[in-house]
Amino acid sequence: LLSKSKPPYDCIVNSMVINCVTTPSKRGRMLSMCYHQLRPGGVLFLILPKLCLTQSKHMSRKYLEEILREGIGFEILNDGKRESPKLAFFVLRRPLDGGDDSGDVSVRRWNDKFSKTQVLYHGKKFRNTFT
């Protein structure tokens, strides 16, 4: 299913999917695969429930943006300002330069500082365990 030749896609839409992936490492792998399946300059539209960013002691919008930029290598095009009362929207681009162009998903641009789950917020009860 995944091509090891030239990345085939100019655009990928990931709407309400990432929050259904069961573990942080699998979510990271999924985002990394999206990155590697995009051609340089290709765009990923990422949409997830806003509660994943506002009701988790492990995640915030700022931390997710840091993971997307520094952990995976995406450029955030919409300055992180798009959201509705229930959804958070991200427009991400694979940079035209840099990164691995082989399409091999086993080669990830990953920063190890994101490998461990951190508690960002203490004391309050949260309804969501999104990490």
PDB file of C-alpha atoms in Angstrom:
ATOM      1  CA  LEU A   1       0.000   0.000   0.000  1.00  0.00           C
ATOM      2  CA  LEU A   2       2.837   2.426   0.794  1.00  0.00           C
ATOM      3  CA  SER A   3       5.088   3.294  -2.099  1.00  0.00           C
ATOM      4  CA  LYS A   4       8.856   3.248  -1.655  1.00  0.00           C
ATOM      5  CA  SER A   5       9.290   5.219  -4.864  1.00  0.00           C
ATOM      6  CA  LYS A   6       8.298   8.833  -5.422  1.00  0.00           C
ATOM      7  CA  PRO A   7       5.705  10.029  -2.861  1.00  0.00           C
ATOM      8  CA  PRO A   8       2.386   9.982  -4.702  1.00  0.00           C
ATOM      9  CA  TYR A   9       0.159  12.598  -3.075  1.00  0.00           C
ATOM     10  CA  ASP A  10      -0.226  16.354  -3.353  1.00  0.00           C
ATOM     11  CA  CYS A  11      -2.910  16.428  -0.658  1.00  0.00           C
ATOM     12  CA  ILE A  12      -4.053  14.171   2.199  1.00  0.00           C
ATOM     13  CA  VAL A  13      -7.152  14.811   4.310  1.00  0.00           C
ATOM     14  CA  ASN A  14      -7.078  13.363   7.825  1.00  0.00           C
ATOM     15  CA  SER A  15     -10.422  14.291   9.350  1.00  0.00           C
ATOM     16  CA  MET A  16     -11.379  12.887  12.759  1.00  0.00           C
ATOM     17  CA  VAL A  17      -8.945   9.975  12.350  1.00  0.00           C
ATOM     18  CA  ILE A  18      -5.928  10.738  14.541  1.00  0.00           C
ATOM     19  CA  ASN A  19      -8.042  10.758  17.697  1.00  0.00           C
ATOM     20  CA  CYS A  20      -9.175   7.174  16.945  1.00  0.00           C
ATOM     21  CA  VAL A  21      -5.620   5.815  16.758  1.00  0.00           C
ATOM     22  CA  THR A  22      -5.035   4.049  20.052  1.00  0.00           C
ATOM     23  CA  THR A  23      -1.505   4.982  21.176  1.00  0.00           C
ATOM     24  CA  PRO A  24       0.747   8.034  20.917  1.00  0.00           C
ATOM     25  CA  SER A  25       3.419   6.017  19.072  1.00  0.00           C
ATOM     26  CA  LYS A  26       0.882   4.823  16.474  1.00  0.00           C
ATOM     27  CA  ARG A  27      -0.388   8.400  16.035  1.00  0.00           C
ATOM     28  CA  GLY A  28       3.202   9.570  15.526  1.00  0.00           C
ATOM     29  CA  ARG A  29       3.769   6.820  12.973  1.00  0.00           C
ATOM     30  CA  MET A  30       0.555   7.728  11.157  1.00  0.00           C
ATOM     31  CA  LEU A  31       1.554  11.405  10.953  1.00  0.00           C
ATOM     32  CA  SER A  32       5.035  10.407   9.833  1.00  0.00           C
ATOM     33  CA  MET A  33       3.566   8.189   7.100  1.00  0.00           C
ATOM     34  CA  CYS A  34       1.381  11.096   5.953  1.00  0.00           C
ATOM     35  CA  TYR A  35       4.508  13.267   5.786  1.00  0.00           C
ATOM     36  CA  HIS A  36       6.385  10.705   3.705  1.00  0.00           C
ATOM     37  CA  GLN A  37       3.443  10.035   1.385  1.00  0.00           C
ATOM     38  CA  LEU A  38       3.227  13.724   0.461  1.00  0.00           C
ATOM     39  CA  ARG A  39       5.302  15.148  -2.337  1.00  0.00           C
ATOM     40  CA  PRO A  40       7.519  18.074  -1.265  1.00  0.00           C
ATOM     41  CA  GLY A  41       5.135  21.030  -1.088  1.00  0.00           C
ATOM     42  CA  GLY A  42       2.164  18.673  -0.526  1.00  0.00           C
ATOM     43  CA  VAL A  43      -0.512  19.579   2.021  1.00  0.00           C
ATOM     44  CA  LEU A  44      -2.089  17.636   4.901  1.00  0.00           C
ATOM     45  CA  PHE A  45      -5.433  18.817   6.262  1.00  0.00           C
ATOM     46  CA  LEU A  46      -5.631  17.589   9.857  1.00  0.00           C
ATOM     47  CA  ILE A  47      -8.912  17.882  11.770  1.00  0.00           C
ATOM     48  CA  LEU A  48      -9.494  16.564  15.278  1.00  0.00           C
ATOM     49  CA  PRO A  49     -11.894  17.181  18.150  1.00  0.00           C
ATOM     50  CA  LYS A  50     -11.014  20.310  20.078  1.00  0.00           C
ATOM     51  CA  LEU A  51     -11.524  18.346  23.317  1.00  0.00           C
ATOM     52  CA  CYS A  52      -8.344  16.389  22.492  1.00  0.00           C
ATOM     53  CA  LEU A  53      -6.435  19.652  22.919  1.00  0.00           C
ATOM     54  CA  THR A  54      -8.407  21.294  25.720  1.00  0.00           C
ATOM     55  CA  GLN A  55      -9.424  18.361  27.951  1.00  0.00           C
ATOM     56  CA  SER A  56      -6.235  16.277  28.075  1.00  0.00           C
ATOM     57  CA  LYS A  57      -3.555  16.564  30.722  1.00  0.00           C
ATOM     58  CA  HIS A  58      -1.019  15.375  28.131  1.00  0.00           C
ATOM     59  CA  MET A  59      -1.787  17.587  25.133  1.00  0.00           C
ATOM     60  CA  SER A  60      -2.389  21.212  24.198  1.00  0.00           C
ATOM     61  CA  ARG A  61      -2.670  22.963  20.871  1.00  0.00           C
ATOM     62  CA  LYS A  62       0.771  24.512  21.382  1.00  0.00           C
ATOM     63  CA  TYR A  63       2.353  21.128  22.179  1.00  0.00           C
ATOM     64  CA  LEU A  64       0.694  19.448  19.159  1.00  0.00           C
ATOM     65  CA  GLU A  65       1.992  22.230  16.907  1.00  0.00           C
ATOM     66  CA  GLU A  66       5.480  21.692  18.355  1.00  0.00           C
ATOM     67  CA  ILE A  67       5.233  17.943  17.603  1.00  0.00           C
ATOM     68  CA  LEU A  68       4.037  18.630  14.051  1.00  0.00           C
ATOM     69  CA  ARG A  69       6.860  21.135  13.372  1.00  0.00           C
ATOM     70  CA  GLU A  70       9.818  19.789  15.313  1.00  0.00           C
ATOM     71  CA  GLY A  71       8.885  16.121  15.690  1.00  0.00           C
ATOM     72  CA  ILE A  72       7.625  15.366  12.175  1.00  0.00           C
ATOM     73  CA  GLY A  73       8.893  18.284  10.073  1.00  0.00           C
ATOM     74  CA  PHE A  74       5.671  19.899   8.801  1.00  0.00           C
ATOM     75  CA  GLU A  75       5.216  23.604   8.188  1.00  0.00           C
ATOM     76  CA  ILE A  76       1.985  24.947   9.718  1.00  0.00           C
ATOM     77  CA  LEU A  77       0.313  27.154   7.125  1.00  0.00           C
ATOM     78  CA  ASN A  78      -2.702  28.503   8.962  1.00  0.00           C
ATOM     79  CA  ASP A  79      -0.784  29.843  11.984  1.00  0.00           C
ATOM     80  CA  GLY A  80      -2.768  27.558  14.285  1.00  0.00           C
ATOM     81  CA  LYS A  81      -5.750  29.914  14.382  1.00  0.00           C
ATOM     82  CA  ARG A  82      -8.485  27.805  12.772  1.00  0.00           C
ATOM     83  CA  GLU A  83     -11.037  26.152  14.999  1.00  0.00           C
ATOM     84  CA  SER A  84     -14.752  25.849  15.514  1.00  0.00           C
ATOM     85  CA  PRO A  85     -16.466  25.341  18.872  1.00  0.00           C
ATOM     86  CA  LYS A  86     -15.877  21.570  18.573  1.00  0.00           C
ATOM     87  CA  LEU A  87     -13.076  21.055  16.030  1.00  0.00           C
ATOM     88  CA  ALA A  88      -9.444  22.063  15.613  1.00  0.00           C
ATOM     89  CA  PHE A  89      -8.122  22.481  12.053  1.00  0.00           C
ATOM     90  CA  PHE A  90      -4.532  22.377  10.855  1.00  0.00           C
ATOM     91  CA  VAL A  91      -3.181  22.981   7.355  1.00  0.00           C
ATOM     92  CA  LEU A  92       0.266  21.406   7.183  1.00  0.00           C
ATOM     93  CA  ARG A  93       2.769  21.371   4.344  1.00  0.00           C
ATOM     94  CA  ARG A  94       5.730  19.142   3.678  1.00  0.00           C
ATOM     95  CA  PRO A  95       8.596  21.577   3.035  1.00  0.00           C
ATOM     96  CA  LEU A  96       9.894  21.921  -0.505  1.00  0.00           C
ATOM     97  CA  ASP A  97      13.459  21.482   0.701  1.00  0.00           C
ATOM     98  CA  GLY A  98      14.863  19.210   3.360  1.00  0.00           C
ATOM     99  CA  GLY A  99      13.561  15.934   4.699  1.00  0.00           C
ATOM    100  CA  ASP A 100      13.846  12.514   3.147  1.00  0.00           C
ATOM    101  CA  ASP A 101      12.516  12.313  -0.412  1.00  0.00           C
ATOM    102  CA  SER A 102      12.864   8.546  -0.747  1.00  0.00           C
ATOM    103  CA  GLY A 103       9.292   7.899   0.398  1.00  0.00           C
ATOM    104  CA  ASP A 104      10.579   5.300   2.870  1.00  0.00           C
ATOM    105  CA  VAL A 105       8.303   5.583   5.903  1.00  0.00           C
ATOM    106  CA  SER A 106      10.848   3.807   8.095  1.00  0.00           C
ATOM    107  CA  VAL A 107      13.009   6.942   7.824  1.00  0.00           C
ATOM    108  CA  ARG A 108      11.284   9.517  10.022  1.00  0.00           C
ATOM    109  CA  ARG A 109      12.156  13.020  10.922  1.00  0.00           C
ATOM    110  CA  TRP A 110      11.560  12.504  14.588  1.00  0.00           C
ATOM    111  CA  ASN A 111      12.783  14.395  17.606  1.00  0.00           C
ATOM    112  CA  ASP A 112      13.194  11.997  20.550  1.00  0.00           C
ATOM    113  CA  LYS A 113      12.002  14.591  23.031  1.00  0.00           C
ATOM    114  CA  PHE A 114       8.450  13.740  21.903  1.00  0.00           C
ATOM    115  CA  SER A 115       8.844   9.993  22.521  1.00  0.00           C
ATOM    116  CA  LYS A 116       7.790  10.098  26.162  1.00  0.00           C
ATOM    117  CA  THR A 117       4.325  11.042  27.370  1.00  0.00           C
ATOM    118  CA  GLN A 118       4.459  14.137  29.550  1.00  0.00           C
ATOM    119  CA  VAL A 119       1.910  15.510  31.966  1.00  0.00           C
ATOM    120  CA  LEU A 120       1.400  19.141  30.944  1.00  0.00           C
ATOM    121  CA  TYR A 121      -1.387  19.980  33.386  1.00  0.00           C
ATOM    122  CA  HIS A 122      -1.586  18.814  37.012  1.00  0.00           C
ATOM    123  CA  GLY A 123      -4.358  18.921  39.606  1.00  0.00           C
ATOM    124  CA  LYS A 124      -7.470  19.192  37.463  1.00  0.00           C
ATOM    125  CA  LYS A 125      -9.507  16.178  36.341  1.00  0.00           C
ATOM    126  CA  PHE A 126      -9.561  15.762  32.585  1.00  0.00           C
ATOM    127  CA  ARG A 127     -12.110  13.806  30.576  1.00  0.00           C
ATOM    128  CA  ASN A 128      -9.735  13.013  27.752  1.00  0.00           C
ATOM    129  CA  THR A 129      -6.516  10.961  27.754  1.00  0.00           C
ATOM    130  CA  PHE A 130      -5.329  12.062  24.296  1.00  0.00           C
ATOM    131  CA  THR A 131      -1.517  12.138  24.260  1.00  0.00           C
TER     132      THR A 131
END
